[in-house]
Amino acid sequence: MTASKGEPAGGEAAADDTRPDTRTGGGGEDVPVDTVAAVVGQWRAVHPGLDTGPMEIIGRINRCAALLQQAEDAPLRRAGLSRAEFDLLGALRRTGRELTPSELARETFSSGAAVTKRLKQLTERALVDRRGDDRDRRVAHVRLTDAGRDLVDAVLPDQLAYERAVLSGVDQGAQDGLAGLLGELLVRLEGRPGAVRF
Amino acid sequence: MTASKGEPAGGEAAADDTRPDTRTGGGGEDVPVDTVAAVVGQWRAVHPGLDTGPMEIIGRINRCAALLQQAEDAPLRRAGLSRAEFDLLGALRRTGRELTPSELARETFSSGAAVTKRLKQLTERALVDRRGDDRDRRVAHVRLTDAGRDLVDAVLPDQLAYERAVLSGVDQGAQDGLAGLLGELLVRLEGRPGAVRF
DNA sequence: AGCAGGTGTTTTACTCGTAAATATTTTGCC
DNA sequence: GGCAAAATATTTACGAGTAAAACACCTGCT
């Protein structure tokens, strides 16, 4: 959420008791149950007829996103940046060229007003620079200063190392599977037509 | 975000061009590429040495979460509720009992202050009710009013139907795979010990 | 009893994002 | 050329969340 918030939960939230939830599997061994599974269980107890399938996916995506974002904010904060600010700087860095405020809004999935405000602060901190277009005097061109570029380049490896650490408990096969399936879902959500066949 | 924000993107964001991104696969057919893949590609072009593996998962989770939350807000808005408000009411509904403000904060993963504010509004709208504990006069007990309960029960099926529609483009096998892998990741993120074997 | 320290809840001050309104400039059309 | 409509960016007013302080009450110790 925002993004420096520590909280957006899905329509479904935490389990009731505070001890590690487990469910006894078919073979008698204890299988750990995540909070979403516990919540879904509560719903099914209250509304036995409900098809709770979608919750198992969407609830988990939302919960994972909330936890991951919270974790990721730590290395950013150390560098004095919010996630939104890093997103903006990162967009400039990875495209490798100047971007206009509208392009930045598109790249970072935020509103124009939000970009205006962030640019103001980042300009004051001398992390970005702006110049007007001379063809079209409505538009501005924003680019990273050297300090801005260096900051992104310093933070990014930390960020990735942190992410790697967070994922380290999940084996490589599962990681590849997740990346693939999430990509498939994302293509759908982004409203693209399916693969173009010919 | 409140949760009702339409935007938190990951540390990685949108692709540059506006047409459906495709990448030519081994057999000559076009494979659709999601925005996260495009962003990761940009990073790798700028920083060839970087291990961008974690982005492929975390970036996609964040992006999926943002899109899903935006989509889900529609049926909620129709009922005059924000996602955060629905989470609170939902916690009361699925536990089937009164909860204190602290319990609500835990259940909905939000701060106590946020819960206080939401309770104030929901009480004014007569969706919840509060009474003081007589043993411990610090604590309050919050419960759904009949109107609150009816509202949740009316909204939830809509919500689930909407979710089902959003996921309808993804085949059942992929959905099951996603739910399982996300559950595995979530168990790790929630800091539980692994499965308890004996 | 009386007080130190802890817990549950609310209040305060502030940040940040949004939507809607505004200013400015360009573009298309007659 | 001149004006209506669109595009770009910013400003304004406001809503919602947070962290930290304040408040109210309980618990246990002496």
Short mmCIF file of C-alpha atoms (C1' of nucleotides) in Angstrom, two decimals:
data_model
loop_
_atom_site.label_atom_id
_atom_site.label_comp_id
_atom_site.label_asym_id
_atom_site.label_seq_id
_atom_site.Cartn_x
_atom_site.Cartn_y
_atom_site.Cartn_z
CA MET A 1 0.00 0.00 0.00
CA THR A 2 0.72 3.32 -0.37
CA ALA A 3 3.25 2.36 -0.29
CA SER A 4 5.06 3.11 2.85
CA LYS A 5 2.05 1.94 4.76
CA GLY A 6 2.38 -1.23 6.69
CA GLU A 7 -0.94 -2.66 6.13
CA PRO A 8 -3.23 -3.27 3.18
CA ALA A 9 -4.83 -6.57 3.97
CA GLY A 10 -7.06 -8.38 1.57
CA GLY A 11 -10.76 -8.74 2.12
CA GLU A 12 -9.57 -11.46 4.40
CA ALA A 13 -7.24 -11.15 7.34
CA ALA A 14 -5.53 -12.81 10.29
CA ALA A 15 -6.27 -15.95 12.20
CA ASP A 16 -7.73 -15.84 15.64
CA ASP A 17 -5.36 -17.66 17.89
CA THR A 18 -1.77 -16.62 18.18
CA ARG A 19 0.06 -19.94 17.98
CA PRO A 20 1.39 -21.40 14.74
CA ASP A 21 -1.66 -22.78 13.02
CA THR A 22 -1.38 -26.29 11.85
CA ARG A 23 -3.74 -28.69 10.27
CA THR A 24 -3.27 -32.40 10.52
CA GLY A 25 -2.60 -33.82 7.09
CA GLY A 26 -3.66 -37.21 5.79
CA GLY A 27 -0.56 -38.97 7.06
CA GLY A 28 -0.75 -37.63 10.59
CA GLU A 29 1.98 -35.03 10.09
CA ASP A 30 1.31 -31.39 10.87
CA VAL A 31 1.08 -29.07 7.89
CA PRO A 32 1.56 -25.34 8.56
CA VAL A 33 -1.38 -23.18 7.65
CA ASP A 34 -1.01 -19.54 6.65
CA THR A 35 -3.27 -16.79 7.97
CA VAL A 36 -5.27 -16.67 4.77
CA ALA A 37 -6.16 -20.33 5.06
CA ALA A 38 -7.33 -19.69 8.60
CA VAL A 39 -9.48 -16.79 7.50
CA VAL A 40 -10.98 -18.75 4.65
CA GLY A 41 -11.80 -21.48 7.13
CA GLN A 42 -13.68 -19.00 9.27
CA TRP A 43 -15.71 -17.80 6.33
CA ARG A 44 -16.61 -21.31 5.33
CA ALA A 45 -17.73 -22.10 8.85
CA VAL A 46 -20.05 -19.09 8.80
CA HIS A 47 -21.20 -19.42 5.19
CA PRO A 48 -20.96 -23.10 4.29
CA GLY A 49 -22.36 -22.63 0.81
CA LEU A 50 -19.78 -20.14 -0.36
CA ASP A 51 -17.19 -20.90 -3.02
CA THR A 52 -14.13 -19.45 -1.35
CA GLY A 53 -11.73 -20.49 -4.09
CA PRO A 54 -10.88 -16.98 -5.24
CA MET A 55 -9.93 -15.94 -1.71
CA GLU A 56 -7.21 -18.53 -1.59
CA ILE A 57 -5.43 -16.79 -4.42
CA ILE A 58 -6.37 -13.15 -4.08
CA GLY A 59 -6.18 -13.09 -0.31
CA ARG A 60 -2.72 -14.60 -0.44
CA ILE A 61 -1.49 -12.22 -3.12
CA ASN A 62 -2.66 -9.27 -1.10
CA ARG A 63 -1.17 -10.58 2.10
CA CYS A 64 2.15 -11.45 0.47
CA ALA A 65 2.30 -8.02 -1.11
CA ALA A 66 1.67 -6.33 2.23
CA LEU A 67 4.37 -8.31 3.99
CA LEU A 68 6.87 -7.95 1.18
CA GLN A 69 6.35 -4.23 0.91
CA GLN A 70 6.80 -3.80 4.60
CA ALA A 71 10.04 -5.77 4.46
CA GLU A 72 11.30 -3.90 1.44
CA ASP A 73 10.73 -0.52 2.96
CA ALA A 74 13.57 -1.11 5.41
CA PRO A 75 16.53 -0.84 2.98
CA LEU A 76 14.86 2.11 1.29
CA ARG A 77 14.29 4.03 4.49
CA ARG A 78 17.96 3.63 5.28
CA ALA A 79 18.66 5.57 2.09
CA GLY A 80 16.11 8.20 3.05
CA LEU A 81 13.66 7.27 0.30
CA SER A 82 10.06 6.19 0.30
CA ARG A 83 9.03 3.43 -2.04
CA ALA A 84 7.17 5.90 -4.22
CA GLU A 85 10.26 8.06 -4.53
CA PHE A 86 12.40 5.08 -5.39
CA ASP A 87 9.90 4.00 -8.02
CA LEU A 88 10.15 7.38 -9.66
CA LEU A 89 13.95 7.50 -9.59
CA GLY A 90 14.07 3.90 -10.73
CA ALA A 91 11.90 4.64 -13.73
CA LEU A 92 14.34 7.32 -14.82
CA ARG A 93 17.31 5.08 -14.22
CA ARG A 94 16.08 2.01 -16.04
CA THR A 95 14.73 3.82 -19.07
CA GLY A 96 18.05 5.64 -19.27
CA ARG A 97 16.55 8.83 -20.62
CA GLU A 98 14.61 11.91 -19.65
CA LEU A 99 10.93 11.44 -18.97
CA THR A 100 8.10 13.92 -18.76
CA PRO A 101 5.89 14.05 -15.67
CA SER A 102 3.09 12.24 -17.52
CA GLU A 103 5.45 9.51 -18.60
CA LEU A 104 6.61 9.17 -15.03
CA ALA A 105 3.01 8.90 -13.88
CA ARG A 106 2.41 6.09 -16.37
CA GLU A 107 5.63 4.32 -15.48
CA THR A 108 4.99 4.41 -11.77
CA PHE A 109 1.23 3.85 -11.95
CA SER A 110 0.49 6.96 -10.00
CA SER A 111 -1.51 10.11 -10.54
CA GLY A 112 -0.05 13.19 -12.13
CA ALA A 113 -0.60 15.17 -8.97
CA ALA A 114 1.42 12.71 -6.93
CA VAL A 115 4.26 12.92 -9.43
CA THR A 116 4.24 16.70 -9.29
CA LYS A 117 4.61 16.61 -5.52
CA ARG A 118 7.34 14.01 -5.52
CA LEU A 119 9.25 15.84 -8.22
CA LYS A 120 9.15 18.97 -6.14
CA GLN A 121 10.78 17.22 -3.21
CA LEU A 122 13.28 15.28 -5.26
CA THR A 123 14.29 18.43 -7.07
CA GLU A 124 14.86 20.18 -3.76
CA ARG A 125 17.05 17.28 -2.74
CA ALA A 126 18.93 17.61 -6.02
CA LEU A 127 18.23 14.04 -7.05
CA VAL A 128 16.44 15.07 -10.24
CA ASP A 129 16.64 17.97 -12.60
CA ARG A 130 14.08 19.51 -14.92
CA ARG A 131 14.13 21.53 -18.08
CA GLY A 132 11.32 22.74 -20.27
CA ASP A 133 10.68 21.46 -23.76
CA ASP A 134 11.14 24.23 -26.30
CA ARG A 135 8.77 22.84 -28.90
CA ASP A 136 5.89 22.39 -26.47
CA ARG A 137 6.05 24.69 -23.52
CA ARG A 138 3.56 22.66 -21.55
CA VAL A 139 5.89 19.77 -21.06
CA ALA A 140 8.88 19.37 -18.82
CA HIS A 141 11.71 16.89 -19.11
CA VAL A 142 12.99 15.32 -15.94
CA ARG A 143 16.29 13.56 -15.59
CA LEU A 144 18.42 12.14 -12.81
CA THR A 145 21.25 14.20 -11.46
CA ASP A 146 24.53 12.40 -10.88
CA ALA A 147 23.63 12.19 -7.20
CA GLY A 148 20.27 10.68 -8.08
CA ARG A 149 21.81 8.12 -10.37
CA ASP A 150 24.40 7.17 -7.77
CA LEU A 151 21.74 6.82 -5.12
CA VAL A 152 19.66 4.45 -7.23
CA ASP A 153 22.72 2.44 -8.15
CA ALA A 154 23.70 2.18 -4.51
CA VAL A 155 20.26 1.20 -3.26
CA LEU A 156 19.25 -1.26 -5.95
CA PRO A 157 21.73 -4.03 -5.09
CA ASP A 158 20.77 -3.75 -1.41
CA GLN A 159 17.17 -3.95 -2.39
CA LEU A 160 17.71 -7.04 -4.50
CA ALA A 161 19.83 -8.70 -1.83
CA TYR A 162 17.06 -8.09 0.65
CA GLU A 163 14.51 -9.57 -1.69
CA ARG A 164 16.68 -12.59 -2.30
CA ALA A 165 17.00 -13.11 1.45
CA VAL A 166 13.25 -12.91 1.90
CA LEU A 167 12.73 -15.53 -0.79
CA SER A 168 15.55 -17.75 0.39
CA GLY A 169 13.23 -20.07 2.26
CA VAL A 170 11.47 -21.04 -0.95
CA ASP A 171 13.19 -23.54 -3.18
CA GLN A 172 14.16 -22.64 -6.72
CA GLY A 173 11.54 -24.79 -8.38
CA ALA A 174 8.78 -23.12 -6.45
CA GLN A 175 10.22 -19.71 -7.24
CA ASP A 176 10.26 -20.44 -10.95
CA GLY A 177 6.76 -21.82 -10.74
CA LEU A 178 5.53 -18.73 -8.95
CA ALA A 179 7.16 -16.33 -11.38
CA GLY A 180 5.60 -18.17 -14.31
CA LEU A 181 2.11 -18.45 -12.90
CA LEU A 182 2.09 -14.87 -11.66
CA GLY A 183 3.22 -13.72 -15.07
CA GLU A 184 0.34 -15.60 -16.63
CA LEU A 185 -2.13 -14.05 -14.21
CA LEU A 186 -0.64 -10.63 -14.74
CA VAL A 187 -0.98 -10.84 -18.50
CA ARG A 188 -4.69 -11.50 -17.97
CA LEU A 189 -5.13 -8.73 -15.44
CA GLU A 190 -3.39 -6.23 -17.65
CA GLY A 191 -6.07 -6.83 -20.20
CA ARG A 192 -3.94 -8.10 -22.98
CA PRO A 193 -5.30 -10.41 -25.61
CA GLY A 194 -3.88 -13.87 -25.27
CA ALA A 195 -0.76 -14.90 -27.07
CA VAL A 196 -0.92 -13.79 -30.66
CA ARG A 197 -0.86 -16.93 -32.74
CA PHE A 198 -0.40 -17.09 -36.48
CA MET B 1 -3.03 2.34 0.76
CA THR B 2 -5.90 2.88 2.33
CA ALA B 3 -6.42 -0.09 0.60
CA SER B 4 -8.66 2.01 -1.54
CA LYS B 5 -5.75 3.61 -3.35
CA GLY B 6 -5.39 2.68 -6.94
CA GLU B 7 -1.70 2.41 -7.14
CA PRO B 8 1.10 0.92 -5.13
CA ALA B 9 3.49 -0.42 -7.73
CA GLY B 10 6.47 -2.48 -6.89
CA GLY B 11 9.99 -1.21 -7.06
CA GLU B 12 9.51 -1.98 -10.67
CA ALA B 13 6.87 -0.54 -12.94
CA ALA B 14 5.42 -0.29 -16.44
CA ALA B 15 6.82 -0.95 -19.82
CA ASP B 16 7.74 1.82 -22.12
CA ASP B 17 5.79 1.36 -25.27
CA THR B 18 2.05 1.16 -25.26
CA ARG B 19 1.42 -1.79 -27.55
CA PRO B 20 0.99 -5.35 -26.32
CA ASP B 21 4.51 -6.45 -25.55
CA THR B 22 5.52 -9.67 -27.09
CA ARG B 23 8.70 -11.57 -27.26
CA THR B 24 9.36 -14.03 -30.01
CA GLY B 25 9.56 -17.52 -28.58
CA GLY B 26 11.76 -20.36 -29.77
CA GLY B 27 9.21 -21.66 -32.26
CA GLY B 28 8.53 -18.33 -33.89
CA GLU B 29 5.25 -17.75 -32.10
CA ASP B 30 4.71 -14.54 -30.10
CA VAL B 31 4.59 -14.91 -26.32
CA PRO B 32 2.88 -12.12 -24.36
CA VAL B 33 5.09 -10.35 -21.88
CA ASP B 34 3.71 -8.65 -18.79
CA THR B 35 4.81 -5.20 -17.66
CA VAL B 36 7.05 -6.61 -14.97
CA ALA B 37 8.99 -8.64 -17.50
CA ALA B 38 9.45 -5.51 -19.54
CA VAL B 39 10.73 -3.58 -16.55
CA VAL B 40 13.10 -6.34 -15.56
CA GLY B 41 14.41 -6.30 -19.10
CA GLN B 42 15.13 -2.61 -18.81
CA TRP B 43 17.04 -3.10 -15.60
CA ARG B 44 19.12 -5.86 -17.09
CA ALA B 45 19.98 -3.72 -20.06
CA VAL B 46 21.25 -0.98 -17.74
CA HIS B 47 22.87 -3.25 -15.16
CA PRO B 48 23.90 -6.42 -16.97
CA GLY B 49 25.52 -7.98 -13.91
CA LEU B 50 22.42 -7.85 -11.71
CA ASP B 51 20.55 -10.93 -10.55
CA THR B 52 17.02 -9.80 -11.20
CA GLY B 53 15.42 -13.06 -10.16
CA PRO B 54 13.64 -11.71 -7.09
CA MET B 55 11.99 -8.95 -9.12
CA GLU B 56 10.24 -11.49 -11.26
CA ILE B 57 8.35 -12.72 -8.24
CA ILE B 58 8.07 -9.74 -5.96
CA GLY B 59 7.41 -7.26 -8.73
CA ARG B 60 4.64 -9.44 -10.06
CA ILE B 61 3.07 -9.98 -6.67
CA ASN B 62 2.99 -6.25 -6.06
CA ARG B 63 1.61 -5.50 -9.47
CA CYS B 64 -1.05 -8.21 -9.27
CA ALA B 65 -2.05 -6.96 -5.83
CA ALA B 66 -2.41 -3.41 -7.10
CA LEU B 67 -4.55 -4.45 -10.06
CA LEU B 68 -6.66 -6.84 -8.04
CA GLN B 69 -7.32 -4.32 -5.32
CA GLN B 70 -8.32 -1.73 -7.83
CA ALA B 71 -10.73 -4.19 -9.43
CA GLU B 72 -12.15 -5.32 -6.13
CA ASP B 73 -12.86 -1.84 -4.95
CA ALA B 74 -15.66 -1.52 -7.49
CA PRO B 75 -18.23 -3.86 -5.87
CA LEU B 76 -17.35 -2.44 -2.46
CA ARG B 77 -17.83 1.16 -3.52
CA ARG B 78 -21.26 0.25 -4.80
CA ALA B 79 -22.11 -0.73 -1.22
CA GLY B 80 -20.63 2.50 0.11
CA LEU B 81 -17.71 0.82 1.81
CA SER B 82 -13.98 1.20 1.54
CA ARG B 83 -11.88 -1.93 1.57
CA ALA B 84 -10.59 -1.11 5.04
CA GLU B 85 -14.13 -0.78 6.32
CA PHE B 86 -15.13 -4.05 4.74
CA ASP B 87 -12.12 -5.75 6.29
CA LEU B 88 -13.21 -4.59 9.70
CA LEU B 89 -16.82 -5.64 9.27
CA GLY B 90 -15.68 -8.90 7.72
CA ALA B 91 -13.50 -9.70 10.70
CA LEU B 92 -16.50 -9.33 12.97
CA ARG B 93 -18.66 -11.40 10.69
CA ARG B 94 -16.33 -14.32 10.18
CA THR B 95 -15.28 -14.64 13.80
CA GLY B 96 -18.95 -14.57 14.73
CA ARG B 97 -18.35 -12.80 18.01
CA GLU B 98 -17.60 -9.43 19.56
CA LEU B 99 -14.06 -8.16 19.20
CA THR B 100 -12.18 -5.44 21.01
CA PRO B 101 -10.49 -2.65 19.07
CA SER B 102 -7.08 -4.26 19.62
CA GLU B 103 -8.34 -7.56 18.32
CA LEU B 104 -9.76 -5.79 15.30
CA ALA B 105 -6.41 -4.13 14.70
CA ARG B 106 -4.69 -7.51 14.77
CA GLU B 107 -7.29 -9.15 12.56
CA THR B 108 -7.17 -6.45 9.93
CA PHE B 109 -3.43 -5.80 10.16
CA SER B 110 -3.92 -2.15 10.85
CA SER B 111 -2.94 0.28 13.55
CA GLY B 112 -5.06 0.90 16.58
CA ALA B 113 -5.53 4.51 15.61
CA ALA B 114 -6.90 3.54 12.23
CA VAL B 115 -9.36 1.18 13.86
CA THR B 116 -10.54 3.88 16.24
CA LYS B 117 -11.32 6.17 13.33
CA ARG B 118 -13.09 3.55 11.30
CA LEU B 119 -15.15 2.45 14.27
CA LYS B 120 -16.26 6.00 14.81
CA GLN B 121 -17.63 6.22 11.29
CA LEU B 122 -19.12 2.75 11.23
CA THR B 123 -20.83 3.42 14.53
CA GLU B 124 -22.32 6.62 13.16
CA ARG B 125 -23.61 4.63 10.22
CA ALA B 126 -25.08 2.10 12.65
CA LEU B 127 -23.20 -0.81 11.15
CA VAL B 128 -21.45 -1.66 14.40
CA ASP B 129 -22.26 -1.26 18.04
CA ARG B 130 -20.04 -0.89 21.05
CA ARG B 131 -20.36 -1.60 24.74
CA GLY B 132 -17.84 -1.31 27.51
CA ASP B 133 -16.47 -4.29 29.38
CA ASP B 134 -17.56 -4.14 33.00
CA ARG B 135 -14.61 -6.02 34.37
CA ASP B 136 -12.04 -3.81 32.67
CA ARG B 137 -13.30 -0.39 31.84
CA ARG B 138 -10.48 0.27 29.40
CA VAL B 139 -11.72 -2.20 26.88
CA ALA B 140 -14.63 -1.95 24.51
CA HIS B 141 -16.49 -4.74 22.77
CA VAL B 142 -17.57 -4.15 19.21
CA ARG B 143 -20.19 -6.16 17.41
CA LEU B 144 -22.08 -5.97 14.14
CA THR B 145 -25.55 -4.53 14.16
CA ASP B 146 -28.17 -6.40 12.16
CA ALA B 147 -27.70 -3.86 9.40
CA GLY B 148 -23.97 -4.42 9.47
CA ARG B 149 -24.34 -8.16 9.29
CA ASP B 150 -26.81 -7.91 6.43
CA LEU B 151 -24.51 -5.58 4.55
CA VAL B 152 -21.56 -7.95 4.80
CA ASP B 153 -23.70 -10.88 3.79
CA ALA B 154 -25.00 -8.97 0.81
CA VAL B 155 -21.60 -7.74 -0.34
CA LEU B 156 -19.55 -10.87 0.14
CA PRO B 157 -21.12 -12.97 -2.64
CA ASP B 158 -20.76 -10.06 -5.05
CA GLN B 159 -17.18 -9.70 -4.03
CA LEU B 160 -16.47 -13.37 -4.58
CA ALA B 161 -18.27 -13.40 -7.91
CA TYR B 162 -16.18 -10.48 -8.99
CA GLU B 163 -13.01 -12.22 -7.93
CA ARG B 164 -14.04 -15.34 -9.75
CA ALA B 165 -14.64 -13.31 -12.90
CA VAL B 166 -11.24 -11.70 -12.63
CA LEU B 167 -9.58 -15.09 -12.34
CA SER B 168 -11.69 -16.70 -15.02
CA GLY B 169 -9.02 -16.35 -17.67
CA VAL B 170 -6.67 -18.57 -15.71
CA ASP B 171 -7.23 -22.30 -15.93
CA GLN B 172 -7.98 -24.33 -12.85
CA GLY B 173 -4.64 -26.08 -12.72
CA ALA B 174 -2.79 -22.79 -12.69
CA GLN B 175 -5.12 -21.46 -10.01
CA ASP B 176 -4.47 -24.42 -7.76
CA GLY B 177 -0.76 -24.13 -8.39
CA LEU B 178 -0.80 -20.46 -7.52
CA ALA B 179 -2.78 -20.95 -4.34
CA GLY B 180 -0.38 -23.65 -3.20
CA LEU B 181 2.83 -21.82 -4.00
CA LEU B 182 1.58 -18.56 -2.55
CA GLY B 183 0.57 -20.39 0.61
CA GLU B 184 4.06 -21.80 0.86
CA LEU B 185 5.62 -18.38 0.41
CA LEU B 186 3.21 -16.85 2.89
CA VAL B 187 4.06 -19.38 5.56
CA ARG B 188 7.70 -18.33 5.20
CA LEU B 189 6.93 -14.64 5.21
CA GLU B 190 4.79 -14.93 8.28
CA GLY B 191 7.79 -16.22 10.12
CA ARG B 192 6.49 -19.59 11.06
CA PRO B 193 8.82 -22.50 11.57
CA GLY B 194 8.55 -24.99 8.76
CA ALA B 195 6.18 -27.90 8.93
CA VAL B 196 6.42 -29.56 12.31
CA ARG B 197 7.50 -33.11 11.66
CA PHE B 198 7.60 -35.90 14.22
"C1'" DA C 1 -3.40 1.82 51.03
"C1'" DG C 2 -0.47 3.84 47.59
"C1'" DC C 3 2.28 4.02 43.86
"C1'" DA C 4 5.16 2.18 39.66
"C1'" DG C 5 4.62 0.30 35.58
"C1'" DG C 6 1.87 -1.93 32.00
"C1'" DT C 7 -2.08 -2.29 28.84
"C1'" DG C 8 -6.09 -0.70 25.94
"C1'" DT C 9 -7.82 3.13 23.56
"C1'" DT C 10 -8.04 7.70 21.84
"C1'" DT C 11 -6.07 12.10 20.42
"C1'" DT C 12 -2.75 15.02 18.03
"C1'" DA C 13 0.16 16.49 14.45
"C1'" DC C 14 1.67 15.29 10.31
"C1'" DT C 15 2.45 12.97 5.65
"C1'" DC C 16 0.94 11.56 1.45
"C1'" DG C 17 -2.29 10.47 -2.04
"C1'" DT C 18 -6.42 11.59 -4.57
"C1'" DA C 19 -10.11 14.10 -7.24
"C1'" DA C 20 -11.49 18.12 -9.02
"C1'" DA C 21 -10.59 22.65 -10.43
"C1'" DT C 22 -7.27 25.72 -12.67
"C1'" DA C 23 -3.66 27.63 -15.76
"C1'" DT C 24 -1.26 27.31 -19.82
"C1'" DT C 25 -0.26 25.86 -24.32
"C1'" DT C 26 -1.11 23.26 -28.45
"C1'" DT C 27 -4.01 21.25 -32.10
"C1'" DG C 28 -7.72 20.79 -35.24
"C1'" DC C 29 -11.29 22.72 -37.79
"C1'" DC C 30 -14.03 26.25 -39.99
"C1'" DG D 1 -6.67 33.78 -38.48
"C1'" DG D 2 -9.50 32.49 -34.72
"C1'" DC D 3 -11.89 29.70 -31.62
"C1'" DA D 4 -13.31 25.16 -29.44
"C1'" DA D 5 -11.45 21.10 -27.65
"C1'" DA D 6 -7.65 18.39 -26.03
"C1'" DA D 7 -3.36 17.81 -23.60
"C1'" DT D 8 0.08 18.81 -19.82
"C1'" DA D 9 1.13 20.19 -15.48
"C1'" DT D 10 0.03 22.25 -11.10
"C1'" DT D 11 -2.88 23.82 -7.27
"C1'" DT D 12 -6.47 23.21 -3.84
"C1'" DA D 13 -9.27 20.90 -0.60
"C1'" DC D 14 -9.78 16.97 1.64
"C1'" DG D 15 -9.65 12.04 3.38
"C1'" DA D 16 -7.20 8.37 5.53
"C1'" DG D 17 -3.32 6.36 7.69
"C1'" DT D 18 0.69 6.65 10.85
"C1'" DA D 19 3.72 7.49 14.97
"C1'" DA D 20 3.99 9.32 19.14
"C1'" DA D 21 1.89 11.41 23.00
"C1'" DA D 22 -1.87 11.49 26.07
"C1'" DC D 23 -5.41 9.43 28.72
"C1'" DA D 24 -7.74 6.04 31.49
"C1'" DC D 25 -7.60 2.13 33.87
"C1'" DC D 26 -5.71 -2.16 35.88
"C1'" DT D 27 -2.12 -5.07 38.41
"C1'" DG D 28 1.16 -6.16 41.50
"C1'" DC D 29 4.46 -4.86 44.87
"C1'" DT D 30 5.73 -3.01 49.23
#
